[in-house]
C-alpha positions as MATLAB code, in Angstrom:
seq = 'CPRARARAAALMTAALGLWAGTARAQYAVGTADVTFSDAARGGRAVPVDLYYPATAAGAGQPVAQPPAGSGFAAIAFGHGFQMPAGAYAWVAGKLAAIGCVVAVPRTGGELFPSHAQFAQDLAFTARTLRDAGADAASPFHGRMGSRTLVMGHSMGGGSSLLAAAGDPSLTAVAAFAAAETNPAAIAAAAARGR';
ca = [
      12.308   15.466  -29.715;
      13.044   11.863  -28.302;
      14.986   13.105  -25.214;
      12.097   15.670  -24.289;
       9.426   12.720  -24.776;
      11.667   10.504  -22.654;
      11.769   13.012  -19.849;
       8.193   13.865  -20.020;
       7.130   10.187  -19.918;
       9.488    9.553  -16.907;
       7.967   12.496  -14.976;
       4.381   11.588  -15.887;
       4.959    7.949  -14.964;
       6.646    8.818  -11.775;
       3.939   11.217  -10.577;
       1.122    8.857  -11.714;
       2.726    5.942   -9.989;
       2.957    7.956   -6.679;
      -0.807    8.789   -6.998;
      -1.697    5.100   -7.915;
       0.447    3.750   -5.029;
       2.427    1.604   -7.525;
       5.538    3.913   -8.074;
       7.920    1.060   -7.376;
       6.178   -1.711   -9.149;
       7.139   -3.106  -12.499;
       4.895   -5.401  -14.526;
       4.667   -6.910  -17.814;
       2.085   -5.229  -20.060;
      -0.919   -7.099  -21.343;
      -3.115   -5.751  -24.192;
      -6.661   -6.331  -25.389;
      -9.141   -4.930  -27.874;
     -12.441   -4.598  -25.846;
     -15.691   -2.976  -26.526;
     -17.838   -1.727  -23.440;
     -21.565   -1.100  -23.781;
     -23.080    1.786  -21.940;
     -26.631    0.779  -20.984;
     -27.354    4.293  -19.661;
     -26.847    5.672  -23.151;
     -29.012    3.070  -25.044;
     -26.255    0.591  -25.369;
     -23.532    3.020  -26.776;
     -20.558    0.777  -27.871;
     -17.210    2.285  -26.602;
     -14.264    0.255  -28.132;
     -11.023    0.618  -26.320;
      -7.328   -0.296  -26.547;
      -6.751   -1.793  -23.144;
      -3.439   -1.947  -21.440;
      -2.978   -3.673  -18.015;
      -0.515   -5.205  -15.622;
       0.088   -8.817  -16.845;
       1.776  -12.079  -15.840;
       3.473  -11.880  -19.269;
       3.828   -9.374  -22.181;
       1.427   -9.524  -24.920;
      -2.180   -9.757  -26.141;
      -4.634  -11.609  -23.935;
      -2.314  -12.518  -21.200;
      -3.680  -13.158  -17.606;
      -3.979  -10.130  -15.301;
      -1.335   -9.838  -12.719;
      -1.879   -9.661   -8.942;
      -1.776   -6.188   -7.421;
       0.412   -5.607   -4.189;
      -1.157   -6.985   -1.101;
      -3.777   -4.696    0.279;
      -4.227   -2.602   -2.785;
      -5.793   -2.613   -6.273;
      -4.946   -1.226   -9.625;
      -5.931    2.175  -10.593;
      -8.323    2.690  -13.414;
      -7.392    5.212  -16.134;
      -9.198    6.416  -19.314;
      -7.146    8.165  -21.593;
      -8.589   10.468  -24.308;
      -6.773   10.762  -27.668;
      -6.189   14.144  -29.500;
      -8.081   15.431  -32.298;
      -7.748   13.121  -35.398;
      -5.190   11.178  -33.415;
      -5.691    7.265  -33.525;
      -5.896    5.778  -30.127;
      -2.736    3.589  -30.945;
      -0.680    6.605  -30.954;
      -0.875    6.817  -27.212;
       0.246    3.000  -26.839;
       3.626    4.395  -25.334;
       1.956    6.361  -22.484;
      -0.808    3.556  -21.757;
       2.181    0.843  -21.748;
       4.279    2.928  -19.364;
       1.235    3.365  -17.071;
       0.172   -0.299  -17.265;
       3.887   -1.222  -16.303;
       3.592    0.627  -13.082;
       0.259   -0.935  -12.025;
      -2.560    0.894  -13.822;
      -5.156   -0.528  -15.943;
      -5.471    2.030  -18.970;
      -8.203    2.205  -21.644;
      -7.834    4.401  -24.704;
     -11.388    4.753  -26.259;
     -11.474    4.750  -30.104;
     -14.483    6.963  -30.155;
     -14.481   10.496  -31.047;
     -12.356   10.219  -34.078;
     -14.820   11.961  -36.529;
     -14.094   15.118  -38.273;
     -16.569   16.934  -35.996;
     -16.649   14.862  -32.709;
     -18.953   15.639  -29.852;
     -16.751   16.651  -27.057;
     -19.625   16.062  -24.620;
     -20.189   12.474  -25.934;
     -16.334   11.701  -25.852;
     -16.207   13.001  -22.175;
     -19.182   10.676  -21.243;
     -17.161    7.776  -23.113;
     -14.170    8.700  -20.954;
     -16.103    8.730  -17.639;
     -18.074    5.608  -18.567;
     -14.811    3.730  -19.456;
     -13.013    4.678  -16.153;
     -15.903    3.649  -13.940;
     -16.257    0.403  -15.910;
     -12.715   -0.456  -15.356;
     -12.944    0.379  -11.618;
     -16.239   -1.503  -11.202;
     -14.715   -4.610  -12.994;
     -13.038   -5.316   -9.622;
     -16.354   -6.421   -8.133;
     -17.454   -8.362  -11.167;
     -16.777  -12.086  -10.633;
     -16.898  -12.626  -14.566;
     -14.228  -10.088  -15.153;
     -10.622  -10.964  -15.532;
     -10.032   -7.909  -13.198;
     -12.196   -9.256  -10.419;
     -10.442   -8.599   -6.945;
      -7.731   -6.532   -8.575;
      -9.062   -2.942   -9.084;
      -8.733   -0.176   -6.445;
     -10.851    2.710   -6.080;
      -8.476    5.186   -7.665;
     -10.090    6.364  -11.006;
      -8.600    8.842  -13.582;
      -9.412   10.381  -16.604;
      -6.811   12.068  -18.651;
      -5.843   12.820  -22.318;
      -4.064   14.911  -24.680;
      -5.283   17.815  -26.711;
      -9.254   17.193  -27.494;
      -8.776   14.317  -24.982;
      -7.283   16.411  -22.386;
     -10.161   19.089  -22.643;
     -12.680   16.323  -22.800;
     -11.236   14.632  -19.598;
     -11.920   17.989  -18.006;
     -15.493   17.772  -19.027;
     -15.710   14.234  -17.719;
     -14.200   14.933  -14.235;
     -16.895   17.990  -13.957;
     -19.737   15.760  -14.865;
     -18.584   12.784  -12.730;
     -17.991   13.184   -8.980;
     -16.993    9.450   -8.750;
     -13.892   10.124  -10.595;
     -10.883   10.562   -8.044;
      -8.426   12.591  -10.629;
      -8.121   14.282  -13.755;
      -4.864   14.979  -15.731;
      -4.520   17.011  -19.057;
      -1.713   17.336  -21.463;
      -1.977   20.281  -23.739;
      -5.807   20.429  -23.144;
      -7.630   21.922  -26.148;
     -10.769   24.044  -25.507;
     -13.880   22.095  -26.176;
     -17.583   22.563  -26.784;
     -19.031   22.649  -23.943;
     -15.986   24.679  -22.426;
     -13.187   22.782  -20.836;
     -12.062   25.714  -18.996;
     -15.515   26.302  -17.261;
     -15.489   22.530  -16.521;
     -11.987   22.731  -14.917;
     -12.994   25.830  -12.901;
     -16.267   24.036  -11.580;
     -14.333   20.709  -10.692;
     -11.777   22.851   -8.628;
     -14.471   24.219   -6.290;
];
């Protein structure tokens, strides 16, 4: 239902905007197709759809400046089972418009995906975005804050719980209709809550 989706999007955007410290900000949304390489996992390629606050809307636009004294929040968003990353462009775009840098990994789309591997992709992606703020070669240099979130829908929600349980450097986790995973997302959520 379009009205329910609009209400859910408004509520989620407001809540995450408060968490990110950018609830009143409004940015143009830039996009990019990026592949990160995880050296700790043998150079595993993690292709992502990237959405970020930009100086103008569109692909490859320059990254906007965050408000003085703060930086943009890093968010890795996990897609649902057999859902393409592009299906979440509406969520990622709304979050980028309020000052978050959002990556939606395109891994985990297999018929029998490894939830543990997808969770590692989410954690790695969120850390990579956050750490880009300290990389002089990155377009995000000097623009990223310390707030780092993993979130997702369905399989991505369950995998975000696994990611958060396995990586204490992540500052927040959010899940929408989280699916149970293998290993168990329920156990991971209980462990993270301690």
